[in-house]
XYZ file of C-alpha atoms in Angstrom:
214
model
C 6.321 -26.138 58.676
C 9.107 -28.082 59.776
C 11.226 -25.593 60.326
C 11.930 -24.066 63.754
C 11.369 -19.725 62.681
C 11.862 -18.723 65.265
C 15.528 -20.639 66.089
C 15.727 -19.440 62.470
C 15.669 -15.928 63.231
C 17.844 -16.256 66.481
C 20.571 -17.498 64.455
C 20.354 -15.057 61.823
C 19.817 -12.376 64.459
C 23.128 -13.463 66.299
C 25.674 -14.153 63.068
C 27.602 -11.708 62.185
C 27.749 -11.855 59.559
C 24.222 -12.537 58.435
C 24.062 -15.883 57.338
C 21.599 -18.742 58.004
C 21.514 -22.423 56.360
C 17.967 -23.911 56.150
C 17.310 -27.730 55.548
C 14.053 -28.978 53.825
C 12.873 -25.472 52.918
C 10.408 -26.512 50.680
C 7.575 -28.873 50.946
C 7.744 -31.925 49.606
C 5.039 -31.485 46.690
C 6.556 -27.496 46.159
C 9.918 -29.215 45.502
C 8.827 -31.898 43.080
C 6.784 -28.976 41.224
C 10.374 -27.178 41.094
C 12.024 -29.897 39.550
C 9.458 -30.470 37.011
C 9.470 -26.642 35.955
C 13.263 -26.702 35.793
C 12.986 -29.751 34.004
C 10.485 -29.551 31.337
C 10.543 -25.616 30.423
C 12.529 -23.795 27.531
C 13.697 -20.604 29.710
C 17.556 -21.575 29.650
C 18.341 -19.216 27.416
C 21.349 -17.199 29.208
C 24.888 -18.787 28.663
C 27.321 -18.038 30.848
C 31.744 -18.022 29.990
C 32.013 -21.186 32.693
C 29.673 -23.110 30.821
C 26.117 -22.584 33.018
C 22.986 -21.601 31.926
C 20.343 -18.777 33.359
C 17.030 -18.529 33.905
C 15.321 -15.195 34.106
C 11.425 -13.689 34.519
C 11.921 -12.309 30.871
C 12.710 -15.744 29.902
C 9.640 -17.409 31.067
C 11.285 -18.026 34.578
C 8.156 -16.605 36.050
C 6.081 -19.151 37.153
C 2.790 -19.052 40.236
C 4.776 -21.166 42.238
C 8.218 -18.812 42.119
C 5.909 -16.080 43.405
C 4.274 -17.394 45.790
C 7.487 -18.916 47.204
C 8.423 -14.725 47.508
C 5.831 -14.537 48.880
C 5.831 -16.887 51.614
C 9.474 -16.256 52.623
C 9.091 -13.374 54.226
C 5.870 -14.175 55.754
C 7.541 -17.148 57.110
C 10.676 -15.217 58.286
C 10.090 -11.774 59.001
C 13.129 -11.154 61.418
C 15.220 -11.600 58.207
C 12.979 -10.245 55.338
C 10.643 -7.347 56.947
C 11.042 -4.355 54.936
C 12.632 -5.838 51.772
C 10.850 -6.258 48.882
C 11.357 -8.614 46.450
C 13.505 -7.435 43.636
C 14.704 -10.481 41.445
C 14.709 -14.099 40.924
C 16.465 -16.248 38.591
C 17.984 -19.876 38.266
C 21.207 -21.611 37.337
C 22.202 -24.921 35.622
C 25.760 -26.499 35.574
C 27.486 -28.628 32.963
C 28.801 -31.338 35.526
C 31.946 -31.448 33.357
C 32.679 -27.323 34.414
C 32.807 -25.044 36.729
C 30.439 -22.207 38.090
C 29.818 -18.950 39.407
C 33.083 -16.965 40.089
C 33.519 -14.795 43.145
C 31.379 -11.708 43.649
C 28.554 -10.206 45.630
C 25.003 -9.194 44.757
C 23.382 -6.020 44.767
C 20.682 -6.701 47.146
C 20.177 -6.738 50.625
C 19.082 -10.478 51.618
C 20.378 -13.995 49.221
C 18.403 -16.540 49.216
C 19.976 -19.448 47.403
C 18.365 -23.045 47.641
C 19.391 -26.390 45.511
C 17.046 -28.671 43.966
C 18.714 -31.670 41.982
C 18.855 -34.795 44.122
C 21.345 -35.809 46.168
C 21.993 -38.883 44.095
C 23.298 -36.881 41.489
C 26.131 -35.192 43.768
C 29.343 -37.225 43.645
C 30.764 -35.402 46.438
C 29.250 -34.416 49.217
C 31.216 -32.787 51.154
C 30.994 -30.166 48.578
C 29.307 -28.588 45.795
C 27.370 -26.168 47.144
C 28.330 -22.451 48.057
C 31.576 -20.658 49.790
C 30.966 -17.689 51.683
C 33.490 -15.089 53.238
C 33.091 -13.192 56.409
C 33.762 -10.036 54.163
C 31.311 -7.455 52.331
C 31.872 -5.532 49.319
C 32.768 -2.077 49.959
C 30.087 0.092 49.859
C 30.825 2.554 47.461
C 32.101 -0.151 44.951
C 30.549 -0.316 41.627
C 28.443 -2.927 40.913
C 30.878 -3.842 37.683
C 33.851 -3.886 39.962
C 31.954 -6.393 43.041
C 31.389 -8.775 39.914
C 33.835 -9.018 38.067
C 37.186 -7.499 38.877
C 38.723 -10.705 40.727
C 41.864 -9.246 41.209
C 40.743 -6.556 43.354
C 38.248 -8.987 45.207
C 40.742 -11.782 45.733
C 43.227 -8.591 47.213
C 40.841 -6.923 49.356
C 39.861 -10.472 50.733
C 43.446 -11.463 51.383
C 44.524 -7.992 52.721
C 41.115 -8.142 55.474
C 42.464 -11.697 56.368
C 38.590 -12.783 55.143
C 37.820 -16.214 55.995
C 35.505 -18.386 54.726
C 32.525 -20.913 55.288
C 31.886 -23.715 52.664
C 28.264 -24.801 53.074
C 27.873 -28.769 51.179
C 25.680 -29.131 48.577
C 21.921 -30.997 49.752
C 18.734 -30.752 47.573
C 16.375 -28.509 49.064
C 18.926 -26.754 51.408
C 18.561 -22.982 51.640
C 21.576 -20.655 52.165
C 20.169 -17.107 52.809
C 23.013 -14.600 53.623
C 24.036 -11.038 53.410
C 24.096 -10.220 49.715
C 27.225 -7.696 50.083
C 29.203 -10.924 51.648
C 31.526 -12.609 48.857
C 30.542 -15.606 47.458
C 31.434 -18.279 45.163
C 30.195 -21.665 43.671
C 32.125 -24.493 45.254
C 33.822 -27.108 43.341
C 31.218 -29.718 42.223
C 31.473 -33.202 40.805
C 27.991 -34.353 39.778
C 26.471 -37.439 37.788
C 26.364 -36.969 33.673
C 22.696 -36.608 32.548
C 20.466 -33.740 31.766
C 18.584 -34.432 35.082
C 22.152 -34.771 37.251
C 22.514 -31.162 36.097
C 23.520 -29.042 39.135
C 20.417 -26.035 39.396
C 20.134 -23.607 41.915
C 17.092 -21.223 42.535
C 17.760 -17.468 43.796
C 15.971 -14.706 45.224
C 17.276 -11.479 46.071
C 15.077 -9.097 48.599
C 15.580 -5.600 49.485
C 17.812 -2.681 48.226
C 21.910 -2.775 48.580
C 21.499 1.581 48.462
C 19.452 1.111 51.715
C 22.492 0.589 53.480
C 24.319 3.288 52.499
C 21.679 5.830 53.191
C 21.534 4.136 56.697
């Protein structure tokens, strides 16, 4: 309720591209009931090659308080969510000692991506959370090939002359973007200790096909 939605919407209505940071997105009792979940539950069962670990519905990721956080985003902010269902949700932990998500895009329409370890545990930062580039995956790219062929991402980016925003890491900041957009984990040095562990939470709304039957 802190939050200005309607500033909120102006800025996402006037980026191009679509991208809008959101401080203190979550109540204050909603985020302590994330970090216990995250905590205290056996759903990281997903390893990842850079040494994170995923959290997914079919995993037990599937909480009352994950939906109704769907739920309320859009209500919240419908110039940014109206007409996008919600189609997944998962979460990420990092090993402080490695690195994490490589470059790609999503197949959605709408990223939401929001941090919940505290800010004690971040040992820099001025980073640590997410980069973003001011290009989207071509639209009649395969999902395999936005995901994980770097090379061609890394030459279409430098060919466009793509730059890039690097949004720092804070615990309950929310970066909700264009899901087509590029985007990679930032470099991250946090505290040792299971509950230092870097976690984000992500939801993805609406249909990446929509766009290409607009």
């Amino acid at each position: 309720p802190d939050n200005d939605a309607v500033a909120v919407a102006e800025t996402w209505n006037g980026s191009d591209p679509k991208l809008v940071v959101i401080d203190n997105l979550l109540t204050p009792q909603a985020l302590a009931a994330m970090r216990r979940l995250c905590l205290g539950s056996t759903f990281w069962r997903q390893s990842f090659p850079n040494g994170y670990l995923g959290a997914l519905p079919e995993h037990g990721f599937a909480a009352p308080l994950l939906a109704q956080i769907g739920e309320e985003l859009p209500r919240a902010l419908p110039a940014i969510f109206a007409g996008h269902p919600l189609l997944q949700l998962w979460a990420f932990k990092y090993d402080s000692e490695l690195t994490g998500i490589n470059l790609h895009a999503d197949f959605a329409a709408v990223n939401v991506n929001f941090w919940i370890t505290p800010d004690e545990a971040n040992l820099d930062p001025d980073h640590g959370g997410l980069v973003v580039w001011d290009k989207a995956a071509p639209l009649d790219w395969s999902f395999d090939k936005f995901n994980n062929d770097d090379e061609s991402m890394r030459r279409l980016l430098r060919d466009s002359g793509a730059r890039s925003v690097t949004i720092p890491y804070r615990a309950n900041r929310a970066v909700i973007f264009d899901s087509d957009l590029f985007h990679e984990t930032d470099r991250f040095h946090f505290r040792a200790g299971y509950e230092n562990r870097r976690i984000n939470i992500t939801y993805l709304y609406g249909w990446r096909a929509a766009k290409i039957r607009a």
